[in-house]
CSV table of C-alpha atoms and ligand atoms in Angstrom, one decimal:
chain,number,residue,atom,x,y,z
T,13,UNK,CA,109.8,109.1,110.2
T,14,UNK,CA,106.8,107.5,108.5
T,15,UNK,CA,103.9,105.8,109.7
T,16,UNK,CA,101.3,104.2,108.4
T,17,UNK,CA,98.6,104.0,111.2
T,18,UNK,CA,96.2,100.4,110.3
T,19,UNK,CA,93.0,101.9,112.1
T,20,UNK,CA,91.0,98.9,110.7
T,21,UNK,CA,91.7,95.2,109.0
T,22,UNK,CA,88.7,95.5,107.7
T,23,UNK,CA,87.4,96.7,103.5
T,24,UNK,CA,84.4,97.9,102.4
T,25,UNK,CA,85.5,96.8,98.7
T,26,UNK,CA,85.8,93.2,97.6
T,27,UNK,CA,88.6,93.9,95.0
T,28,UNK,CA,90.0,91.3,93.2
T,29,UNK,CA,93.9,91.5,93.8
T,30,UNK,CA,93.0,91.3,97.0
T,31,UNK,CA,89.9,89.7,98.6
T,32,UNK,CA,89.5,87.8,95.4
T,33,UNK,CA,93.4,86.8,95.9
T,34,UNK,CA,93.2,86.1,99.8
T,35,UNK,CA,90.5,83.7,99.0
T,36,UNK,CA,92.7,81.7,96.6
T,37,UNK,CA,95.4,82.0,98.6
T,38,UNK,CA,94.1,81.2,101.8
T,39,UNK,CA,96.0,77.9,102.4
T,40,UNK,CA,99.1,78.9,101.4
T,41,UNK,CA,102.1,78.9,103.8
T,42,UNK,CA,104.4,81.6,104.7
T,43,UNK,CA,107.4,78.8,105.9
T,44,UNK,CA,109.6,80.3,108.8
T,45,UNK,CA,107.2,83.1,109.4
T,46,UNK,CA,104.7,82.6,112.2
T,47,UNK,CA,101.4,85.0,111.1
T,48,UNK,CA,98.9,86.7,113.7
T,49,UNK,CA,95.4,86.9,112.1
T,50,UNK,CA,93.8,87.5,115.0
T,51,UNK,CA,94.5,91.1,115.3
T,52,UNK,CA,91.5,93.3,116.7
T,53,UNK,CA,89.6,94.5,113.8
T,54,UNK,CA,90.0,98.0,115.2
T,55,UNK,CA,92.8,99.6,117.4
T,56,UNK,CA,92.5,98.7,120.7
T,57,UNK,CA,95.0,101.1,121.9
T,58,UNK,CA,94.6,104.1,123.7
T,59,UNK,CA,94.8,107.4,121.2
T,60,UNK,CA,97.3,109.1,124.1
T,61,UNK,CA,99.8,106.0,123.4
T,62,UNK,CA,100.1,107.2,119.7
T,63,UNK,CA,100.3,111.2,120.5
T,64,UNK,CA,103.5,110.0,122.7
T,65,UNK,CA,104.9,108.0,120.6
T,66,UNK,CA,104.7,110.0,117.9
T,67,UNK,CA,105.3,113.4,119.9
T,68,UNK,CA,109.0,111.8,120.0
T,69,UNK,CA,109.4,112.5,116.6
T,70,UNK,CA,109.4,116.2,115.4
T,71,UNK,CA,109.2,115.0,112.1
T,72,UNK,CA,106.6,112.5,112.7
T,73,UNK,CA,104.1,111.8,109.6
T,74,UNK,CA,101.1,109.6,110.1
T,75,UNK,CA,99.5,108.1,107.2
T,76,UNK,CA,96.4,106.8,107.7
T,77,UNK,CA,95.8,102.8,106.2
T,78,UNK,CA,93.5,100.0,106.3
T,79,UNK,CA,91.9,97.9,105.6
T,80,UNK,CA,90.1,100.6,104.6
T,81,UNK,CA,90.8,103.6,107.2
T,82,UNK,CA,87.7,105.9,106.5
T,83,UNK,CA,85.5,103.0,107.9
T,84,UNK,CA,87.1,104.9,111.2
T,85,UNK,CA,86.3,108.1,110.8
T,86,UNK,CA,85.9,108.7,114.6
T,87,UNK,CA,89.4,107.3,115.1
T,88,UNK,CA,90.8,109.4,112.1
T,89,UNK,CA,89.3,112.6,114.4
T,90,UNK,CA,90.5,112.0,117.4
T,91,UNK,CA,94.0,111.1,116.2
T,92,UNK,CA,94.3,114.9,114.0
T,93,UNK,CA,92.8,116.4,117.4
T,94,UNK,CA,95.4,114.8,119.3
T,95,UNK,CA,98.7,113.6,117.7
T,96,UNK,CA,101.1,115.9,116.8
T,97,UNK,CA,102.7,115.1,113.2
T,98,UNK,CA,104.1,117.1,110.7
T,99,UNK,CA,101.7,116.1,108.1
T,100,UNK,CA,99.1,113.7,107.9
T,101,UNK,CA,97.8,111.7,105.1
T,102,UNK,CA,95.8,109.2,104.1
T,103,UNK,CA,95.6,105.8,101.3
T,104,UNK,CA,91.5,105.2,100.7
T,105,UNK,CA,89.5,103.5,98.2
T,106,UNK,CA,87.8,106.9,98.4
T,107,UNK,CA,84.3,105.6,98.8
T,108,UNK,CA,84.3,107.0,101.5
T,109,UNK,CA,85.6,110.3,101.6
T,110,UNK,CA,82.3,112.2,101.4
T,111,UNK,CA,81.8,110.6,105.1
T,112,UNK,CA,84.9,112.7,106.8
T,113,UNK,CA,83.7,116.6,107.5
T,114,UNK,CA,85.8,118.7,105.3
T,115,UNK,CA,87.6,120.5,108.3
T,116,UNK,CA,89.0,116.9,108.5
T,117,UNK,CA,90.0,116.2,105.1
T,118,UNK,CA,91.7,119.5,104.7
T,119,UNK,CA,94.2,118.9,106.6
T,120,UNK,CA,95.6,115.7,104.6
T,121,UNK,CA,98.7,116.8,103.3
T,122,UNK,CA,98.1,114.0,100.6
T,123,UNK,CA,95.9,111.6,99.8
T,124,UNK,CA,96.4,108.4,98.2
T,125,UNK,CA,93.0,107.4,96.4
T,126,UNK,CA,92.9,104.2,94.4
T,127,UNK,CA,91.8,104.4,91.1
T,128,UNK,CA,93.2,101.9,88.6
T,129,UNK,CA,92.4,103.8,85.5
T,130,UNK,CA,89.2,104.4,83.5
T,131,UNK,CA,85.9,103.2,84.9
T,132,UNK,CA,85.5,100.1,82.9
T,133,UNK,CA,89.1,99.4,84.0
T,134,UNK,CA,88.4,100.4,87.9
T,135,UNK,CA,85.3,99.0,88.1
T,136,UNK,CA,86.0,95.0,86.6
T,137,UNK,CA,89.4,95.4,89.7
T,138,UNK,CA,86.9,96.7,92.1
T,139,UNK,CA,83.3,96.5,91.5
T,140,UNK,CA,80.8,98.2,89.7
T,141,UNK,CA,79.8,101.7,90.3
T,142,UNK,CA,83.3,102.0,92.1
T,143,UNK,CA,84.9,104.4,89.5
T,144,UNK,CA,82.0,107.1,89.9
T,145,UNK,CA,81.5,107.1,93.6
T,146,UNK,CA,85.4,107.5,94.1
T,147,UNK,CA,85.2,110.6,91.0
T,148,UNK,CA,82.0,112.3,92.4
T,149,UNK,CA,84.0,112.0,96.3
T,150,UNK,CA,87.0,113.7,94.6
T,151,UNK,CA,84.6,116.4,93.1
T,152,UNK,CA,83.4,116.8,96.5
T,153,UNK,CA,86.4,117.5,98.6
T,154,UNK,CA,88.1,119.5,95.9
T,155,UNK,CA,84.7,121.9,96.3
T,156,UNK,CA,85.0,121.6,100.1
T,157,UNK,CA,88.5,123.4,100.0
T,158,UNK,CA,90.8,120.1,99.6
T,159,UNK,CA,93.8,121.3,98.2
T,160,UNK,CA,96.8,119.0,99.3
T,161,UNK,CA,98.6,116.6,96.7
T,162,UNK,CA,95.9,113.9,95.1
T,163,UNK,CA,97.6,110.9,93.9
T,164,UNK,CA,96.1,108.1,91.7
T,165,UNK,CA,96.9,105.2,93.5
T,166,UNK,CA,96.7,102.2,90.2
T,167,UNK,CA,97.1,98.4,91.4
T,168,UNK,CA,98.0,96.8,87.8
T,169,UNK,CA,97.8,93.5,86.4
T,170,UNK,CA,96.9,91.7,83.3
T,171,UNK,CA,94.0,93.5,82.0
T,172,UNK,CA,96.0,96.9,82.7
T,173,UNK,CA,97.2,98.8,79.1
T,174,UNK,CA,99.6,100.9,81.4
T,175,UNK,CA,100.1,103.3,78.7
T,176,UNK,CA,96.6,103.8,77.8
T,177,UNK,CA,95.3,104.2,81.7
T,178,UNK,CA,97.9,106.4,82.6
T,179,UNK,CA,97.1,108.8,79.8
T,180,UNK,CA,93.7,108.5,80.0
T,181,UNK,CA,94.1,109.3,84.1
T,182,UNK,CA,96.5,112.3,82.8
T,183,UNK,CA,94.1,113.9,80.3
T,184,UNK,CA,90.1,112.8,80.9
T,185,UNK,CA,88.4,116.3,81.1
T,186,UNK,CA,86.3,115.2,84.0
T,187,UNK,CA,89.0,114.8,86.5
T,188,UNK,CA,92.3,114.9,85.4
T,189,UNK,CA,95.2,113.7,87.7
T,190,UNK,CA,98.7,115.4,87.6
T,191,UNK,CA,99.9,113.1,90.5
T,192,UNK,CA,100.0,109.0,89.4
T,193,UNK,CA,101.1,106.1,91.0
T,194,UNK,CA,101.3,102.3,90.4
T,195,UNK,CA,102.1,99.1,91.9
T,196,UNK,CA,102.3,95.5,90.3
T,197,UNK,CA,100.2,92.7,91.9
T,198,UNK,CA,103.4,90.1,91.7
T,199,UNK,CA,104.7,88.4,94.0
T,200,UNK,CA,102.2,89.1,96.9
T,201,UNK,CA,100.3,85.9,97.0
T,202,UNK,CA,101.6,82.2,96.7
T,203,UNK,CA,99.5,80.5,94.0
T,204,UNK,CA,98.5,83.4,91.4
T,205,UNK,CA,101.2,83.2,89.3
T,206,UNK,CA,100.7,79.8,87.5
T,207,UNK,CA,96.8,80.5,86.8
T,208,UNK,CA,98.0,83.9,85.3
T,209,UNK,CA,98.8,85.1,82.4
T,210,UNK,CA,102.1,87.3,84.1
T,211,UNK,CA,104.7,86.4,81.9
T,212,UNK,CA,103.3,87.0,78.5
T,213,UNK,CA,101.5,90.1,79.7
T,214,UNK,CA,104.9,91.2,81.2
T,215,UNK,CA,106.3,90.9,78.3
T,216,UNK,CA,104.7,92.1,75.5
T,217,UNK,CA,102.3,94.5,76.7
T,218,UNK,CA,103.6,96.1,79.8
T,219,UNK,CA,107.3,96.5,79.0
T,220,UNK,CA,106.7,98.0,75.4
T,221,UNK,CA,104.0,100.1,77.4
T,222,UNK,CA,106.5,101.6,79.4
T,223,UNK,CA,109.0,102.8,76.8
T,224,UNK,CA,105.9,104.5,75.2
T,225,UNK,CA,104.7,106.2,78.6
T,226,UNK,CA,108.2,107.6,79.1
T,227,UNK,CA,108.5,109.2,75.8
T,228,UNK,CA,104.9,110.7,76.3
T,229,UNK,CA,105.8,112.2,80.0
T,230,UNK,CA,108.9,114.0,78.3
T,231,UNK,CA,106.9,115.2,75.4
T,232,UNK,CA,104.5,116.6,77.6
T,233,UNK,CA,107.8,118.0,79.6
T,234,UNK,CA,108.5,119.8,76.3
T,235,UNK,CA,105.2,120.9,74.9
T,236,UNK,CA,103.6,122.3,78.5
T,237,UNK,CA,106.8,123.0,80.6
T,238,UNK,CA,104.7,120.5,82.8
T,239,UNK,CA,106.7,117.6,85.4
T,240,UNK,CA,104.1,115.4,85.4
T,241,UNK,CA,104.5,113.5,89.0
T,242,UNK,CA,104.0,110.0,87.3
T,243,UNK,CA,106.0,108.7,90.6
T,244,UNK,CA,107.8,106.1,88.9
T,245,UNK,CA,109.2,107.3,86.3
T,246,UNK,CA,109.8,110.7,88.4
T,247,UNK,CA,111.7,108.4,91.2
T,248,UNK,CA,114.2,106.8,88.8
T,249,UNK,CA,114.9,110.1,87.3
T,250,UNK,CA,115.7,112.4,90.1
T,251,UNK,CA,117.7,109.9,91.4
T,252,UNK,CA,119.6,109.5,88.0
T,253,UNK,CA,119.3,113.4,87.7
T,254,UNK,CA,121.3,113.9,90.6
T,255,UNK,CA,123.1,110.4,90.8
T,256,UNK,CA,121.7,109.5,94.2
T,257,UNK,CA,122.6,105.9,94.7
T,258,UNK,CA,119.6,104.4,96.5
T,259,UNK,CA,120.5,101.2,98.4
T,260,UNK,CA,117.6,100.9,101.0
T,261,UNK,CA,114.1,100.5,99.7
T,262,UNK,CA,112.6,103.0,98.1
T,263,UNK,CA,109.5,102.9,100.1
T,264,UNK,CA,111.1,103.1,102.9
T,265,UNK,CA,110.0,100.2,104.3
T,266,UNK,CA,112.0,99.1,107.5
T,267,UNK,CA,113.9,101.8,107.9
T,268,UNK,CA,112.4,105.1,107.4
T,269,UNK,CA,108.6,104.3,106.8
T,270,UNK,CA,107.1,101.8,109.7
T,271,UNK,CA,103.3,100.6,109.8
T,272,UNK,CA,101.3,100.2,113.0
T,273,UNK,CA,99.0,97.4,113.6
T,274,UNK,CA,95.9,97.8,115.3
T,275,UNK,CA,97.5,96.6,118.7
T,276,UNK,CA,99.9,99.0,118.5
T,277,UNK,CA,103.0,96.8,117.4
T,278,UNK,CA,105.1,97.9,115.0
T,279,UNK,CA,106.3,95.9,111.5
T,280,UNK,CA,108.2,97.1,109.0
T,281,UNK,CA,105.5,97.6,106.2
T,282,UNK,CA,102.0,97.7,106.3
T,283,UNK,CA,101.1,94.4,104.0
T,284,UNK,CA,103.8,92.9,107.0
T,285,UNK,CA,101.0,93.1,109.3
T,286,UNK,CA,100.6,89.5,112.0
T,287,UNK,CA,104.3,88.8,110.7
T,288,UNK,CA,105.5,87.9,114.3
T,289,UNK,CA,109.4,87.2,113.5
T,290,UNK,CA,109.3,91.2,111.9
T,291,UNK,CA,107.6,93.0,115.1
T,292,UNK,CA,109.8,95.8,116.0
T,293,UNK,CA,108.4,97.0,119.0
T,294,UNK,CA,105.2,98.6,120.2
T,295,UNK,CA,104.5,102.0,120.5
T,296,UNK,CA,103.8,101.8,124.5
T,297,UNK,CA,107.6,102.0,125.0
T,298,UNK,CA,109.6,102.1,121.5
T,299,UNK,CA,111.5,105.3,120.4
T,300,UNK,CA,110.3,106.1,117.1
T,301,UNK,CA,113.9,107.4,116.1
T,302,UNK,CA,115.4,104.4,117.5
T,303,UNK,CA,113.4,101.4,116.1
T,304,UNK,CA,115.0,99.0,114.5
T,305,UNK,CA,115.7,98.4,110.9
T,306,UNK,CA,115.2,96.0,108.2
T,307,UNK,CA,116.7,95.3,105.0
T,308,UNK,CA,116.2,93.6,102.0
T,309,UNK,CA,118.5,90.0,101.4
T,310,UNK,CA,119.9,88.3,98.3
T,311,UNK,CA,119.4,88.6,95.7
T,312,UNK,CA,118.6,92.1,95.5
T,313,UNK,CA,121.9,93.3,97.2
T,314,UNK,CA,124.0,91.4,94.5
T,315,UNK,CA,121.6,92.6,91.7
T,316,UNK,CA,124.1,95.3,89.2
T,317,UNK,CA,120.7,98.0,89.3
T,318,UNK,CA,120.2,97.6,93.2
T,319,UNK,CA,121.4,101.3,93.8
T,320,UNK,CA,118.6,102.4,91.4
T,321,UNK,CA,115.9,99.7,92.0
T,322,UNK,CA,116.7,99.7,95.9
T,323,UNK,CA,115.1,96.7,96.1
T,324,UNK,CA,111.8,96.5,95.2
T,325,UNK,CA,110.2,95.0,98.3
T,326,UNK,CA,110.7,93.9,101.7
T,327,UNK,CA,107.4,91.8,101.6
T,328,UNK,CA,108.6,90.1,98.7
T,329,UNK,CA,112.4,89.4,99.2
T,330,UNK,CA,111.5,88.3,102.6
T,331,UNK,CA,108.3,86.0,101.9
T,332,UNK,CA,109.6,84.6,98.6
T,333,UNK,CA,105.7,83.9,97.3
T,334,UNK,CA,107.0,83.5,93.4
T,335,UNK,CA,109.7,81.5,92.4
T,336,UNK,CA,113.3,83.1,91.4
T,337,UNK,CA,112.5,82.2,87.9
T,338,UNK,CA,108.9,84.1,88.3
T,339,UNK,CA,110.1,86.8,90.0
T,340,UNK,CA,113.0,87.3,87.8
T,341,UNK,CA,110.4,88.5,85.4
T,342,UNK,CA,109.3,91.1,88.1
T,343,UNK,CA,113.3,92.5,88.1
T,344,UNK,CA,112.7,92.7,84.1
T,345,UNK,CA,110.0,95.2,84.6
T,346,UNK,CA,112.7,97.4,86.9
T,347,UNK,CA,115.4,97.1,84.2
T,348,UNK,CA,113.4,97.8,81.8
T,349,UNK,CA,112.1,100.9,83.0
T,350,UNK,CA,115.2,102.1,84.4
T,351,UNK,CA,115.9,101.8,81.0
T,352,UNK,CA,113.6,103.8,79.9
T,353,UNK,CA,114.0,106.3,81.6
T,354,UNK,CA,118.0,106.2,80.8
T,355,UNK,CA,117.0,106.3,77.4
T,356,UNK,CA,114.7,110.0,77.9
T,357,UNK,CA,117.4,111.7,80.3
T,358,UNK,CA,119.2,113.3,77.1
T,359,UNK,CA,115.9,114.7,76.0
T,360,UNK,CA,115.2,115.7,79.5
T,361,UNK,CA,118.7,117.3,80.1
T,362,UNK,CA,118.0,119.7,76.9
T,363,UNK,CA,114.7,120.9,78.1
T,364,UNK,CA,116.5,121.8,81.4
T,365,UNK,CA,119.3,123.6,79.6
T,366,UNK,CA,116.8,125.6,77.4
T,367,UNK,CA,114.9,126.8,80.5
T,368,UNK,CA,111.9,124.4,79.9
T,369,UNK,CA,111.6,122.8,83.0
T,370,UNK,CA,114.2,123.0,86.2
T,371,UNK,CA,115.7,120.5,88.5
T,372,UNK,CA,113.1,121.1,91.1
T,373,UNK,CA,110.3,120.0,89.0
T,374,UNK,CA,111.1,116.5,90.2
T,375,UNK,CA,111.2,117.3,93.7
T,376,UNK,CA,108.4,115.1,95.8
T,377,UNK,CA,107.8,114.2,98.6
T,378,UNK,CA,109.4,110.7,99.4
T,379,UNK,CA,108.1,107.7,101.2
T,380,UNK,CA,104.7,109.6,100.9
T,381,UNK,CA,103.4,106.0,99.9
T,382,UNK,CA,104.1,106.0,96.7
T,383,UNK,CA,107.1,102.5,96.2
T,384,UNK,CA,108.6,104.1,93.1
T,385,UNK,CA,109.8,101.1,92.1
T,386,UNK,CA,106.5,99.1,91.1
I,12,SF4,S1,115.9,94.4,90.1
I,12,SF4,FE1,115.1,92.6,91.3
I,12,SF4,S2,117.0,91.7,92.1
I,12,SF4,FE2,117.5,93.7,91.4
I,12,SF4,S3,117.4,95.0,93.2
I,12,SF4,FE3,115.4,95.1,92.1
I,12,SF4,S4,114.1,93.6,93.0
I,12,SF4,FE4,116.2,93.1,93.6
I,13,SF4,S1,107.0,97.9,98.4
I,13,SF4,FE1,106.8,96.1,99.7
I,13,SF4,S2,108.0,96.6,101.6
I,13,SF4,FE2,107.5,98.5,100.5
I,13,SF4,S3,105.6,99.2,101.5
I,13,SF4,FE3,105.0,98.1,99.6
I,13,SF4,S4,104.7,96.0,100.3
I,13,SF4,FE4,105.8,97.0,101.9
């Protein structure tokens, strides 16, 4: 099992798909769901509860999450020295990474840094100067011996070109990633989508962008021998490789991937944090191989590409924060790209057969954090 351990609701960043968002949104409410917000800023439960809890699980991984989690650095300690998990790893805004000694830090398995693309890109989402700290903390660890899986973690909205960030991620000379993620910001808040610009954007920028990034992740497939792990477009096509039908979420969410607030109760997913009617248990006296789970509703399990897409979301099939009709343009991002990707697999098939690349180059880990489905 997976869990990502909220150390903190607290940021050090004031990004704007999120605080900027949350300050716009703050009226906004979430119908049938009753919300905690008043959840300690920091845990508040004893580190021994957590190293039981988890010692139930041989498989146990512990993500570390926030807020932003490397504002508790003495917390992240005591929970390696302590808590026995198969891996651990941890989603940062990397700002702070220099902070954690190096002993520390080499023992993430992965870890999840947010970067959004270039720094002008990066630093209009999430301040200035944000882009160069984060790049001169990655120089840093990678010199201190980090040498687990480093994935660019990109939130992406309106002023994203995806095509254009992901490339430039892939092949800047100053720090090249081979390991790329990405999430929308849809449907998370209640009253962004009619002062956005989400459906033109959509449209005729991302969409088209995606066709283009597909053909450019199989070309470099068949110029280097190289499986870039652009996770989702690597997602879709391992499970289309090997026809895996995938009718839970692909994050995991609710059923195989759980987050822990700082009281110690469990929710399905960590932006499910103070939902009351989704706590799950607590991790005083809940079996993690027993909790229970959650799925997603209409109309994703009616939906024709539900055993590719898997469902997008629990947050958002559950909280409804667009309308059908808004989020419907959402589902047209999943088609499309599972389109794309549909559209490459001949390509990709022939550089298999010729011995190019193999099967196993689109291996990953899953539920490591990254949703697949964006
Ligand atoms: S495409 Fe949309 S409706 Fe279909 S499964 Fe995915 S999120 Fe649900
Ligand atoms: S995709 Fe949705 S349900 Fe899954 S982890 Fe992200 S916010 Fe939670």
């Amino acid at each position: 099992m997976f869990f990502h351990v909220i150390l903190t609701t607290r940021c050090n960043s004031k990004c704007q798909y999120c605080y900027g968002e949350a300050l716009e949104d703050i009226d906004s409410d979430f119908s049938e769901t009753q919300v905690d917000y008043s959840l300690p800023a920091r845990i508040n439960y004893n580190i021994n509860l957590l190293a039981h809890f988890c010692g139930a699980d041989p498989e146990c991984i512990v993500t570390f999450y926030g807020g932003e989690p490397l504002l508790c650095t003495d917390e992240i300690k005591q929970i390696i020295d302590n808590v026995k998990a198969k891996h651990f790893m941890i989603q940062t805004n990397g700002l702070l990474l220099g902070c954690l000694e190096p002993e520390y830090v080499n023992r993430f398995h992965t870890i999840l840094v947010s970067v959004d693309g270039d720094e002008a890109l990066t630093d209009s989402y999430r301040g200035k100067g944000t882009f160069r700290k984060v790049i001169d903390n990655l120089k840093l660890i990678k010199r201190n011996g980090f040498d687990g899986e480093l994935i660019a973690r990109m939130t992406v909205m309106e002023q994203t070109e995806i095509y254009r960030q992901v490339t430039w991620l892939v092949s800047n000379k100053e720090f090249p990633f081979t390991s790329i993620h990405w999430q929308l910001n849809a449907a998370f808040w209640k009253n962004d989508f009619q002062r956005r610009e989400f459906k033109s954007w959509s449209q005729e920028n991302y969409n088209p962008s995606i066709v283009k990034l597909a053909k450019f992740w199989v070309n470099k497939m068949e110029k280097e021998g190289k499986v870039l792990k652009l996770y989702p477009l690597l997602g879709i096509a391992r499970s289309l490789l090997s026809n895996e039908k995938e009718s839970l979420l692909r994050c995991g969410g609710g059923w195989i991937n759980y987050a822990i607030q700082t009281d110690g109760c469990i929710v399905p997913c960590p932006t499910m944090w103070g939902m009351k009617n989704y706590y799950l248990g607590h991790i005083r006296n809940a079996n993690p191989l027993k909790l229970p789970k959650v799925f997603v509703n209409q109309p994703c399990t009616k939906c024709d590409v539900f055993n590719v897409c898997g469902g997008r979301c629990l947050y958002a099939n559950v909280t409804n924060r667009w309308s059908q009709e808004a989020y419907n343009l959402v589902c047209t991002t999943v088609r499309n790209m599972i389109k794309a990707v549909e559209d490459e697999l001949p390509g990709i098939r022939e550089l298999m057969g010729k011995g190019r690349i193999s099967v196993e180059d689109f291996d990953y880990m899953k539920y490591n954090g990254c949703e697949i489905i964006p």
